[in-house]
Every structure is written in C-alpha cells, then in structure tokens.
XYZ file of C-alpha atoms in Angstrom:
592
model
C 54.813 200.662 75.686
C 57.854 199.820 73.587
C 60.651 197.632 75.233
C 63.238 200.911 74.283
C 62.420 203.207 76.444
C 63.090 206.506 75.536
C 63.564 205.509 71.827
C 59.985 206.774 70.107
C 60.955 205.006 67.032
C 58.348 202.475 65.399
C 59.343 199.129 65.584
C 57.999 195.836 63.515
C 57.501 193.025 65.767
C 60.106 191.127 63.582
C 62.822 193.815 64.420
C 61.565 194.697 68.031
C 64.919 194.985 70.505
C 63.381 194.673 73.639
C 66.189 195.420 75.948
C 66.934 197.461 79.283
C 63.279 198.695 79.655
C 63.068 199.895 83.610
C 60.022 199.987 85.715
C 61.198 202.817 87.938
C 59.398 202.037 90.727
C 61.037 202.873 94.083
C 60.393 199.920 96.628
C 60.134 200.809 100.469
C 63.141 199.586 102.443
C 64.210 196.199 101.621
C 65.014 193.674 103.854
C 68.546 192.459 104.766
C 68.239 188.849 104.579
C 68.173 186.648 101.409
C 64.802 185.345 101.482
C 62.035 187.437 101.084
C 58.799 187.346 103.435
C 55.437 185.858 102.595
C 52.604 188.742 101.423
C 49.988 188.971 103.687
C 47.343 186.297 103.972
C 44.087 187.848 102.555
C 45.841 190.704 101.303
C 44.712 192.304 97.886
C 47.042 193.124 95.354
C 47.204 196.349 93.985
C 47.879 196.892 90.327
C 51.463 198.180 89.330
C 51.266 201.386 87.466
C 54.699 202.210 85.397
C 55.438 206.185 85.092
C 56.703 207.671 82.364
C 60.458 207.286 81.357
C 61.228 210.323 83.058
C 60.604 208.997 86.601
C 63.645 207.142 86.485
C 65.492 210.304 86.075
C 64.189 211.174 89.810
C 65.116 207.870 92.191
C 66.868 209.351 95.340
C 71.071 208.250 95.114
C 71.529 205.666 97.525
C 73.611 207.279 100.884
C 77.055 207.789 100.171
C 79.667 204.759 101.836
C 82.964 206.256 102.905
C 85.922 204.576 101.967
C 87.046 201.372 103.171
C 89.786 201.744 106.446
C 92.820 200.207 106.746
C 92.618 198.195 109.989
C 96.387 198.775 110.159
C 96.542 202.574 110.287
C 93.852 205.335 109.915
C 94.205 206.157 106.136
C 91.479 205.673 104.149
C 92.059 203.363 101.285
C 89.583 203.311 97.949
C 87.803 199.924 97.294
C 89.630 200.334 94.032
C 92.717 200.360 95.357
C 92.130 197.240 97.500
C 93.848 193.940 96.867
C 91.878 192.222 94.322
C 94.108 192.275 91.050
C 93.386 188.980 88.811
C 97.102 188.999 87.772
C 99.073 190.273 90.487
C 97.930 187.757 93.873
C 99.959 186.844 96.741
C 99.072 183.151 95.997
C 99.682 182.329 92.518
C 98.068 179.111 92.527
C 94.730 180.530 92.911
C 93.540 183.443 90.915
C 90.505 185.686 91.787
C 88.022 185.787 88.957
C 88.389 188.281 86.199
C 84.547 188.987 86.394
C 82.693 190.514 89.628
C 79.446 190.652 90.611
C 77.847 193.389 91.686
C 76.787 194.533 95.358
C 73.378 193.918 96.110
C 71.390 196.001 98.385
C 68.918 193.034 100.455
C 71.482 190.501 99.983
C 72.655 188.628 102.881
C 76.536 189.921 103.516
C 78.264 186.636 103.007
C 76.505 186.790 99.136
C 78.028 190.390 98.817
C 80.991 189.155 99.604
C 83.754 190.420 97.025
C 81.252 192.147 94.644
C 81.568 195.864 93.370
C 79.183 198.558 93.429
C 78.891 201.841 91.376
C 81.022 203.527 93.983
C 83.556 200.836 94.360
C 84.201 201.556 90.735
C 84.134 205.532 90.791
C 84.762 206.935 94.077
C 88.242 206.382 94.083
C 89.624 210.279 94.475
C 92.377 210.229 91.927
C 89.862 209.767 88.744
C 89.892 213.423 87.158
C 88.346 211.993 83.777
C 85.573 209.435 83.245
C 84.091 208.524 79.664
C 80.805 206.365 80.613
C 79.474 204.431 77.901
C 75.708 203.248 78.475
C 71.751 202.891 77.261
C 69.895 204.875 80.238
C 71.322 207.626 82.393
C 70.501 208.530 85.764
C 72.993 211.567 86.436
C 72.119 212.740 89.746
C 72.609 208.631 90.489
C 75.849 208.596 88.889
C 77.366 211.579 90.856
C 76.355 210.513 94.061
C 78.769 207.397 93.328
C 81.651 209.666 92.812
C 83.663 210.565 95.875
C 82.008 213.852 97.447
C 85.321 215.780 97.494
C 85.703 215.662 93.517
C 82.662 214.799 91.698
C 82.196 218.427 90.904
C 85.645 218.643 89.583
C 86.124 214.818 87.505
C 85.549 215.930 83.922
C 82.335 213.144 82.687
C 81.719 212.282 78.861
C 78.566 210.508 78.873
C 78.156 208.916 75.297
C 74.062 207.537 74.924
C 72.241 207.318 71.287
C 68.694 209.210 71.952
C 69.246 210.933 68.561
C 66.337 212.830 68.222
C 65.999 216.117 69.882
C 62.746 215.774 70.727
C 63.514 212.636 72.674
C 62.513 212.706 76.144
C 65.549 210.550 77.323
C 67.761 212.573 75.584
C 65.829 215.733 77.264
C 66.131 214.597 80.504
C 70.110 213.913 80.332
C 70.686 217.273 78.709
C 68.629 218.629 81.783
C 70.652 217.131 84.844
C 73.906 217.793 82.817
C 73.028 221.503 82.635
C 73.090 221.143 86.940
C 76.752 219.799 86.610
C 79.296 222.259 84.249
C 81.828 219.226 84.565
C 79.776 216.913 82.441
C 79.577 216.672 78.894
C 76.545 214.626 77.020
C 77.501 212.852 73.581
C 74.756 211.216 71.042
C 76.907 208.595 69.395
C 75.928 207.864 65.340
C 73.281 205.695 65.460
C 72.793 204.791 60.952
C 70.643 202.075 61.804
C 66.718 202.643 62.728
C 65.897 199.417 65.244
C 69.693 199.852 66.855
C 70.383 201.292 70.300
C 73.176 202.220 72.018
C 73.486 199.136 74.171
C 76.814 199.275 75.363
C 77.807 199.158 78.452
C 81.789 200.447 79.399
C 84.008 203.109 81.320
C 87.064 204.467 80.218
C 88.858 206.405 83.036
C 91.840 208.613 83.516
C 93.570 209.410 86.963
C 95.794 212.061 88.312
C 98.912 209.576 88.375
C 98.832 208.990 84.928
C 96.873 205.588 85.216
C 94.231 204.658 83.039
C 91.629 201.940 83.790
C 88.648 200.317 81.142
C 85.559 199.000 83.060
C 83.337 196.328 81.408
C 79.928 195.857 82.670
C 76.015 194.706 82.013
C 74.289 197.477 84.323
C 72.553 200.798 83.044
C 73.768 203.968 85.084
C 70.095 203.737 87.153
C 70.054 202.649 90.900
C 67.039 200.132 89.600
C 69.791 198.345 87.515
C 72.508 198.333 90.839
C 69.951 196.163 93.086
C 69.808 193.213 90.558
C 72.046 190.755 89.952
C 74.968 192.219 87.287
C 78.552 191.567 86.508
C 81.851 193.867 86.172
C 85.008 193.155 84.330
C 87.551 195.486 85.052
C 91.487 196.204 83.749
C 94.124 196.363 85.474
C 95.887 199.914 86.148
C 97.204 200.897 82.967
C 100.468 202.785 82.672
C 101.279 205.473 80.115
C 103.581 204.449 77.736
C 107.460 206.532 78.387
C 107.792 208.906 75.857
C 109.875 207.025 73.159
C 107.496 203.948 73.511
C 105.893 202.658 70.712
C 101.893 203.688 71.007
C 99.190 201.539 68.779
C 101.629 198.993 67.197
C 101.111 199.595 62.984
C 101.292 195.268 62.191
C 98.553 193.733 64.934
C 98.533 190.701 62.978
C 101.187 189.154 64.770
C 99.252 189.964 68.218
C 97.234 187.266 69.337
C 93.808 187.325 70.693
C 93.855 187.677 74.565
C 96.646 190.073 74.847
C 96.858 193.167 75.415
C 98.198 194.599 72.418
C 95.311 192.789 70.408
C 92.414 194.093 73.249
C 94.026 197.846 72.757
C 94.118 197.583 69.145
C 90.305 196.366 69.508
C 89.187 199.329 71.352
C 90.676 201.681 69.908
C 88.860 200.319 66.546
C 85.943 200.493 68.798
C 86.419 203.871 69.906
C 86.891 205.054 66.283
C 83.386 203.857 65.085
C 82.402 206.482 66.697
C 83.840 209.201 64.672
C 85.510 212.436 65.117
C 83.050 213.280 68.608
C 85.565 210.591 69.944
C 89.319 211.788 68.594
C 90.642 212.928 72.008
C 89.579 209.801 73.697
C 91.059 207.657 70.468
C 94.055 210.199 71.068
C 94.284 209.292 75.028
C 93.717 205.904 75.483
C 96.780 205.094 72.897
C 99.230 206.578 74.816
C 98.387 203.496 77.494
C 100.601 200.220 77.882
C 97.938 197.537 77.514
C 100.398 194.932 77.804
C 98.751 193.409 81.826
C 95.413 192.834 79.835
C 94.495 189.597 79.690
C 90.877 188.982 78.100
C 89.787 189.543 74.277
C 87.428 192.226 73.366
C 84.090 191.404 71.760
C 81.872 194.493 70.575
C 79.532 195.137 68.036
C 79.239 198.842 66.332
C 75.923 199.332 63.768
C 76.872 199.235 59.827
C 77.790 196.190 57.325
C 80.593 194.602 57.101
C 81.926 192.622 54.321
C 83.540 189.441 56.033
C 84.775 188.211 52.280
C 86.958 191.509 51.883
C 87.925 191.978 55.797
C 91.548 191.128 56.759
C 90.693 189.760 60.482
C 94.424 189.924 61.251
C 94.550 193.956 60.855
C 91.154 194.911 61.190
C 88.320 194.387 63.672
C 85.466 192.423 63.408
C 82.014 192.827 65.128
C 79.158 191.088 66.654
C 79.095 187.148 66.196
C 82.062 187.215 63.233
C 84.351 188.949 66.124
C 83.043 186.111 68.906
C 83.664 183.220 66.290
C 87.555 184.363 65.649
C 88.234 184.669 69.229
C 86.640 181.179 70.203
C 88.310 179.602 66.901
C 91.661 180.403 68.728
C 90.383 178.728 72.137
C 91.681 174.969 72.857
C 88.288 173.169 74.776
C 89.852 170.978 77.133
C 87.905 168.115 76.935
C 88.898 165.583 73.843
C 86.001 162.987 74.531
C 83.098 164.736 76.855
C 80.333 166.721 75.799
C 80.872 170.562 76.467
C 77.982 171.961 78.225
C 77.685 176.078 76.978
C 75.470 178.238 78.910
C 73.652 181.228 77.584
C 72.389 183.532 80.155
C 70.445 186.746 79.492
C 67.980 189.297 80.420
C 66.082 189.708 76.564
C 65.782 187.431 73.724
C 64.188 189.582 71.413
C 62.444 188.602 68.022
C 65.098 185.652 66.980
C 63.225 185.489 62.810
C 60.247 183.070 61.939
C 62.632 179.966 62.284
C 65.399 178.741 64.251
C 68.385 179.313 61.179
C 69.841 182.228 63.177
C 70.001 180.773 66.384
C 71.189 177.360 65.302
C 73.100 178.213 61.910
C 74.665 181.390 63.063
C 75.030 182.346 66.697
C 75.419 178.439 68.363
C 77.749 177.570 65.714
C 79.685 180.765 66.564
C 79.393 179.843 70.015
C 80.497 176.068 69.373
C 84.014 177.226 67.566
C 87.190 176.381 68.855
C 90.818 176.043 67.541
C 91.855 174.124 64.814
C 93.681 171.159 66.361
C 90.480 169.582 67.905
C 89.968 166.161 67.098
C 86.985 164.822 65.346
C 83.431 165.238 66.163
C 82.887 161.666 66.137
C 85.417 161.976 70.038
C 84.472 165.577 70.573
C 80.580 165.479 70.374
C 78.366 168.775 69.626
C 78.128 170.764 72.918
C 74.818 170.651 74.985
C 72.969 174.448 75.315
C 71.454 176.073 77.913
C 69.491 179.421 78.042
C 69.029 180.661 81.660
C 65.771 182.752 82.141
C 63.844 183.538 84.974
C 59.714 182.397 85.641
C 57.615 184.964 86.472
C 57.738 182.952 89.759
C 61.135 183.880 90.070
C 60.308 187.759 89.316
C 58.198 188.144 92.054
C 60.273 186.347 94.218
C 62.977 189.254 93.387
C 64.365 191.633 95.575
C 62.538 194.157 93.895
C 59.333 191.828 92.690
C 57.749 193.329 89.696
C 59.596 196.157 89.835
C 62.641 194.135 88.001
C 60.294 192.731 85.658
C 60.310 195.932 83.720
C 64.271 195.471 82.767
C 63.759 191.782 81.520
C 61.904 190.442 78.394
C 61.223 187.675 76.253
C 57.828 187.846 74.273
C 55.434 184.714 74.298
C 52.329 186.226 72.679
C 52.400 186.182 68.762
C 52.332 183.339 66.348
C 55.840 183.582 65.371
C 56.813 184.100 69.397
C 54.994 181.057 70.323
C 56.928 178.790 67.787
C 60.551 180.814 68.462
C 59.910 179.605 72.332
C 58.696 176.358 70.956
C 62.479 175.820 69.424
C 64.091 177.880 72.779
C 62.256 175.345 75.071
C 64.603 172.647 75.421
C 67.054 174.804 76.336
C 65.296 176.712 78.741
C 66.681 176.244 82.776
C 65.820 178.542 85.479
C 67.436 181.349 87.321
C 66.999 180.962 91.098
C 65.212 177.082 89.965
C 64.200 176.610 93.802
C 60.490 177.194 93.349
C 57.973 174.862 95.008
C 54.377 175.956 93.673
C 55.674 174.416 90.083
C 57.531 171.403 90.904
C 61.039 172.926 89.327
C 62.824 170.734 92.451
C 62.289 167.374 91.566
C 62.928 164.567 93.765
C 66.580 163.385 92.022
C 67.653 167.475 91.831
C 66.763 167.810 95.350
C 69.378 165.310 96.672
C 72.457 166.447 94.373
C 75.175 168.722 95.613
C 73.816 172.172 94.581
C 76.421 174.663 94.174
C 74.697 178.001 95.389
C 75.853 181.245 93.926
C 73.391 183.279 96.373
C 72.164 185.674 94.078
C 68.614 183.768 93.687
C 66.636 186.963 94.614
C 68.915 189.076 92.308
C 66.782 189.586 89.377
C 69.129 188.743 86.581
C 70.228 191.880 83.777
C 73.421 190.269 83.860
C 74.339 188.814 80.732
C 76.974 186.309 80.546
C 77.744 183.025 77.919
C 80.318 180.408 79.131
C 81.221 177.009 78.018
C 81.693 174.169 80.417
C 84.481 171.303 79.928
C 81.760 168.785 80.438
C 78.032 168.118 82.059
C 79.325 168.283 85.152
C 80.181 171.767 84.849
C 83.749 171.325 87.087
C 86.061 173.418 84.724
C 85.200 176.083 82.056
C 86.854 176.816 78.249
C 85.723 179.971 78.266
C 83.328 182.525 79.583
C 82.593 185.907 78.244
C 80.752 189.021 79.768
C 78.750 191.445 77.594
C 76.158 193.858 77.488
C 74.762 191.527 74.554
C 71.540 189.816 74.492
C 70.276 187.250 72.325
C 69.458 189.548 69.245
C 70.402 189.734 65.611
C 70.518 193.699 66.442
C 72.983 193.067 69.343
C 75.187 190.182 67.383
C 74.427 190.657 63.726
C 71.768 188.862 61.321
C 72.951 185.814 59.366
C 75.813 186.575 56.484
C 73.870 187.494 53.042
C 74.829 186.886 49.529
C 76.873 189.359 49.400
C 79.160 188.126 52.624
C 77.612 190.882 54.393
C 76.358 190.914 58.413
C 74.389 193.666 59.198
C 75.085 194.885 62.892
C 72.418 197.148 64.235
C 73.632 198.308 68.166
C 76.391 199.078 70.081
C 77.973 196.298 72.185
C 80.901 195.358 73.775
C 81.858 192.543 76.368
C 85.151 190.334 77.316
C 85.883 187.238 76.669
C 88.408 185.018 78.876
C 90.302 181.536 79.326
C 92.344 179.381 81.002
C 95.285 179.688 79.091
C 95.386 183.969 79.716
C 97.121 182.928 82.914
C 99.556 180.040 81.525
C 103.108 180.492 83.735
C 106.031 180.073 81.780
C 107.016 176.813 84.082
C 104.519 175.086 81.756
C 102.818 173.858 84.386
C 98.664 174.898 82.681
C 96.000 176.372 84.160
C 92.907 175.292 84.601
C 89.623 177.641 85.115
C 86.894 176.833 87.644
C 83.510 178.178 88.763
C 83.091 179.167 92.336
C 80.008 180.407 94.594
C 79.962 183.218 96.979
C 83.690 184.389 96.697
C 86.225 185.335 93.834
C 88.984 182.732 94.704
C 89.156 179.109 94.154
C 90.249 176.560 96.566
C 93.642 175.557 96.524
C 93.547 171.408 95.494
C 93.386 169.707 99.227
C 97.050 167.956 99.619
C 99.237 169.139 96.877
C 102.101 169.773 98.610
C 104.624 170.251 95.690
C 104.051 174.428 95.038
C 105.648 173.668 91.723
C 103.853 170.719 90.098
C 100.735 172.779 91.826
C 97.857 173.634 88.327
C 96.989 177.783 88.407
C 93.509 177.815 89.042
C 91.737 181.118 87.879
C 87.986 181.697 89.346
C 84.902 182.344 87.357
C 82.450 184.075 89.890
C 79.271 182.237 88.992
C 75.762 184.174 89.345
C 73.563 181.306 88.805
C 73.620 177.700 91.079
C 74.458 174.647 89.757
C 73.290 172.177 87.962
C 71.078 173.800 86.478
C 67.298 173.265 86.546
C 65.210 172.726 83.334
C 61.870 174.145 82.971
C 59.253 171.570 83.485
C 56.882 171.180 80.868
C 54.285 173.753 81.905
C 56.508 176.615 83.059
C 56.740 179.591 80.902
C 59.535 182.263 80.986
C 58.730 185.620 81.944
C 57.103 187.914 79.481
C 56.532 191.673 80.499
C 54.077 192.160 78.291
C 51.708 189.991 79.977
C 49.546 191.237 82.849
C 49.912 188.916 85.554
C 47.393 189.094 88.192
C 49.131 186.655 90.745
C 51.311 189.084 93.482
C 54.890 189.300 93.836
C 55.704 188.976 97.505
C 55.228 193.246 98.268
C 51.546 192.265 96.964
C 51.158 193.581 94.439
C 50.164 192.513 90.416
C 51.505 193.286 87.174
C 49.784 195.255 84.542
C 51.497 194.536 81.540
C 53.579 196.772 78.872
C 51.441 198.152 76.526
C 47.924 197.040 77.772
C 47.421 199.935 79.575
C-alpha cells in the first residue's frame, strides 16, 4: 500500500513521498487523562486491518461545541474572536506565541490549554467564504466544524490534486460535495508525477469585510485533529479604502517578515495555480497585510532557474525561498553553538548519500545574515531530527491507529545506510520510555521542560533554531506542512542552476526581531510548555528597560532525548507484532 493514499501513481523507491497516509481506524472512547492504561495482562492482540481509502471519508464529526460565553454577559463570543492576538496584548512585555497547537481530544485540560481546534478556526458565524487548501478531505468532517447556523450558506473552495478522474480520493470528494451545493471542489495543476498537493492553508473572507490566512500541518480528517499539530494564524485583515494602493508594483524594497513582502508571497503563491485561482488572486489583494508579521515559505511543483531569478521581485520556492529568509535573520548568539531542531512526521527517500541533506537542506537551514562573525567564534550549529519509536506509537492516544499518518522507511539497502547518516541526529518524541532505557540516569535528574503532548502522535511539522544547547532562547522557528523530502523542498541545484520542486507546500517562518518596539529596547523569543505566554522576568521593575518576550509554544519536552543505540524509529511498513496499549498489533503497509 503506497504511502499516498489516494494517489494510484507508481512510484520508484528513490522518488517515494511517503506523507499523510491515514489508518482510518475509529478508536472506542478515549480516555481523559494523559497517560494511557496498561493492556490487559494475558490479553491477545488482534491484528490491525487498514480499510480502503474510502473509510476515512465515513468517521462520524465529532459533537458540535457551542461557542465560548462571556462570563460577563450572556452573548456568545466565537473562540476566534477571543483575546489571543500575537500583536495586539494587554501586556506588551510578554507576547503569546505566533504558533498554536492544536486541541487534543484525551488530553488532560491543563495540556489543552490555549490550543485551537477545527472549530475554533471555522465556526466563527461571520465567515461567508472559505478557500481550504489541503492533501485529504473529509467533508462531512469539515462541515460539522462550521457553525450550524451557516455552514449551509459559507461558500467552500476546496483545492486537492487527485488529478485523475478515476481516482478514488478524488471520487469520494466529488461525492460529499454533490450533498453540499455551497461547496466547490478544485484539482490544482499537478506537472510533476511523484508531487502531491501537500499544502496545508485557509484563506477566509467574512461578512465585515475582514479577511484572515490560516497556516497549519493537519489534513481536513478528524484522525489528523486527535494528534499532536500546530496552527499559525493572521491577524484580521482589513480591506484596503478604495484609493489605497493594492499589491505594491516595486516589492524589492519590502523586507522579509512584513507584511507587504508575506502578501506579495502569497499572492505569487496563489498564482501558481493558474487561472482556476483569479478571483481568489483578485480578493485577497484588495487586503491590508501590513499587521503580518512572519515570512512565507512555500513550495509550488516546476523548475526554477535560481541564476536568472531576481529574489527581490520574484518569489522563490522550497529550500532557495527558506535560505533567503534565514540569510536575513541575525542568530543571537556570537560565540555558542546554535542547536536547530528538525521535527517531522515523514522523511521520505533522502538519495543514496547524505549530499542533499548535508549540502543542500542543513546548509539552507544553517544561513543567517551577513554581519555574523566568523565561524572560527560562531561554530556550525548542532542538528536534531525528532521522530517517534514505535514505542512511542503505541503509547499514542490513538496507538497504531496514528502510525498510519507517520513514516520513515528502514527496510532497503539504500534506507538502511540513509538512517545510518540520520542516526546521530535522531532524539525522541515523548523520550520517557522505560522498556528501552531512553531515560538515563543523568537525563532523569535534569529539569525537563514538559510540553504535555507526549501521547499526541506527532504530524506536526515544525524546524526551529535554538540560541544555544541549552535551548533558553530561539533565532527562529518556522511551521510548515513540509517534511524532509526533496519533493517537498526541492532536489539539489543542477548544472543548469535549476531546483526541481515537485509538491505543494507552504509554512511560516518567524523571529525575534518581528516584534522589535521602536524604544529600541529588543526582543528576545523563548520556548514555553503548556501555555502561549511567557513569564514576565521575576523583578524587573523598570516597564521600560523591560526585553519583549514573544512565546514559541513548544510540542516536544526538553532537552531532548537521543536514541540509544538500539532504538529504531518507526517504520509503517513493518509489521510489528508487539501491542499498542488498546492490544492490538500492526500489520504492516503493503504486506498484506
């Protein structure tokens, strides 16, 4: 069974793009408490069976939350309308993180607390149009999470790439949209054969004229909502008056993190789409972008020539795009080693050796501006790649079931030696298992920062680059709905200067100096666990000599913990007869 699901298209191992693959299998009720209980003593496990990719088309919508209450009156107030705006706070010392986590159904509630869940993001009343950008569709899922009293009136575009009519996917959507008059299906242009539409992004229009773009790593399937995933969402956008400039004609003097650069980005994005497209190109730039205060990142299948592109006017995808944002990014640290953190849910085929990964995408990754001193005082960064055991998988929330959306193949020749080159990198995701000796002695007694999202099953995907080792400020972090692929970033430059791009993508990438007052007084960005806003510093007393501190919501605990020796990451493919902790054992992709 291919890692694409849906996608029928042959696939050589060396090209494989083994992304988003859901088990659909519906769990019973889960329980409300953060650890999960021990199987049954004695009890045999029964062999998971995975349906067909149209099952997932047929898990029952979640029951429909009502909107939050104000305690101070009896109107009912949308979660999106609740205070929570990374730019606009009452305390302007501490800023909530720019990324959210998502709600987790069998979470404890203090490890929910401030995350988003489909609803939060489209139930809000006002939304009359909604273009969702995504890989797999569950419609009846997505218009449960619409507020009752509209979702038969909000206009949906839902933009996927199962091309081929004969497509089951692609079937499937065009079925459930025929049940709902208000919703139109697009199949983007997908020119490349091992590509997928990947991305991951909603554009939405309201009835006051506000506009809105939503960033996220989740497919539109409830599976995807009960693991652990990540949201990035604008700020209320405001159409432009009348005799307002729109898209300004010379974005070379618009740096990147504002918001004239991110709304010239998108709307590049938007375009690479073609003429199915226009009236969204058309909408979206009559919107003031100017409160935006991230960079976007986003690949779109094709070459591209980086000898003859102009990066000052013209976009640039996949890891070319990440390296000119990062190139403009000061690292705070003159002396200490950076510590940069890759964290995904697939690495798919990476090539026979490790030139892409260390040549290409972790020297992208290791840019920063041009007035860094020497590497002699600034030494290479340290890299991590967070990946869960199948220890951790069964441990999950939903066991096996979440091993379906998560790969990395360990079978082959060539995949043995990739992980060979990947293993020093390797740390875990939840990294508190016992049965392999992950919590060593000297781990054990250090301060671990829990993010409480260990029985999350990770799809979220997210990159960021720590100041030093001790992980106690960040340079930069980025959200995406890429994984570690050539397809998702782009392969290595050829002769020519080309990079070929083969998906969609598109993420966010944000830093410290986004929020810089003009009282010069810097601002420093910080992880924090289990809430959105940092912790004012203890005893600074003088409001104006006071540092901003932004929050970066962290999904994984720190430090992090290294694979031991014998630990192997998780590989679907494998059957694995041990049983998660419902009891039951894994078959396997494609053995069956």
């Amino acid at each position: 069974m291919s890692g694409e699901v849906g996608s029928k298209r042959k696939k050589s191992s060396s090209c494989s793009h083994d992304e988003d693959q859901m088990s659909g299998i519906s769990s019973s009720p889960l329980p409300d408490r953060t650890e999960l209980p021990d199987r049954s003593e004695g009890a045999a496990p029964s062999m998971m069976e995975f349906p067909p990719p149209s099952s997932y088309l047929s898990i029952s919508p979640p029951s429909l939350k009502r909107r939050k209450r104000d305690s101070s009156s009896d109107i009912l107030v949308p979660e999106t309308l609740l205070p929570h705006d990374p730019i606009h706070t009452s305390n302007p010392s501490a800023i909530p993180s720019p990324f959210r986590l998502s709600h987790v159904q069998g979470l404890a509630a203090s490890n929910n607390r401030d995350t988003l869940s489909l609803q939060d993001i489209l139930g809000d009343p006002l939304i009359s149009e909604c273009w969702i950008f995504n890989y797999l569709f569950d419609v009846d899922f997505l218009m449960s999470n619409f507020d009752e009293d509209v979702r038969d009136l909000v206009k949906v575009k839902l933009i996927h790439g199962f091309w081929k009519k004969e497509d089951s996917s692609r079937h499937h959507i065009e079925e459930a949209t025929a049940r709902f008059p208000n919703i139109q299906a697009i199949t983007a242009y997908m020119p490349e054969a091992f590509g997928t539409h990947h991305s991951k992004m909603a554009i939405i229009f309201r009835h006051d004229e506000q506009a809105q773009v939503v960033i996220f790593t989740a497919n539109i399937v409830a599976g995807d909502w009960r693991m652990c995933q990540a949201v990035w969402r604008s700020p209320l956008l405001q159409r432009l008056q009348e005799n307002a400039m729109k898209e300004p004609r010379a974005p070379e003097m618009a740096p990147h993190g504002s918001g004239v650069r991110f709304k010239h980005d998108l709307l590049s994005y938007v375009r690479a789409y073609g003429s199915k497209l226009r009236a969204l190109t058309a909408q979206l730039d009559l919107y003031d972008f100017a409160s935006v205060r991230a960079a976007l990142v986003a690949s779109v299948p094709g070459r591209q020539n980086l000898r003859s592109h102009d990066s000052k006017s013209e976009t640039v995808w996949g890891w070319p795009g990440l390296k000119r944002v990062l190139n403009n990014i000061a690292t705070r640290s003159q002396t200490a080693r950076s510590h940069i953190i890759l964290q995904v849910s697939s690495v798919a085929s990476l090539g026979s050796t490790d030139a892409w990964m260390e040549k290409t995408f972790l020297d992208a990754l290791a840019g920063s501006s041009g007035n860094q001193p020497s590497k002699i005082l600034n030494p290479e960064p340290k890299y991590s790649l967070v990946f869960p055991t199948a220890d951790e998988i069964r441990r999950s929330i939903d066991g096996y079931g979440s091993g379906g959306s998560i790969h990395m193949k360990t079978q082959s020749n060539a995949q043995a030696a990739q992980l060979l080159h990947l293993r020093p990198m390797l740390s875990h995701w939840a990294g508190d298992s016992i049965t392999t000796g992950s919590l060593s002695t000297s781990f054990s007694t250090q301060n671990i920062r829990q993010a409480g999202r260990r029985r999350a099953a990770p799809h979220i995907k997210t990159y960021i680059r720590f100041s030093d080792e001790s992980a106690s400020a960040i340079d930069w972090a980025m959200v995406t709905s890429a994984n570690l692929s050539t397809q998702a970033w782009g392969a290595a430059t050829n002769h020519a200067g080309e990079v070929r791009i083969c998906s969609y993508e598109v993420g966010v990438v944000v830093w410290p100096a986004l929020w810089d007052d003009q009282d010069g007084k810097g601002t420093e960005m910080v992880p924090v666990f289990m809430k959105d806003t940092p912790d004012i510093i203890p005893g600074d007393a003088n409001h104006k000599e006071r540092k901003v501190r932004v929050g970066l919501r962290m999904p994984y605990d720190l430090p992090l913990v290294p694979y031991q020796s014998n630990e192997m990451p998780w590989c679907a493919t494998l059957p694995d007869p041990e049983p998660d902790w419902m009891g039951r054992a894994w078959s396997g992709f494609g053995t069956g």
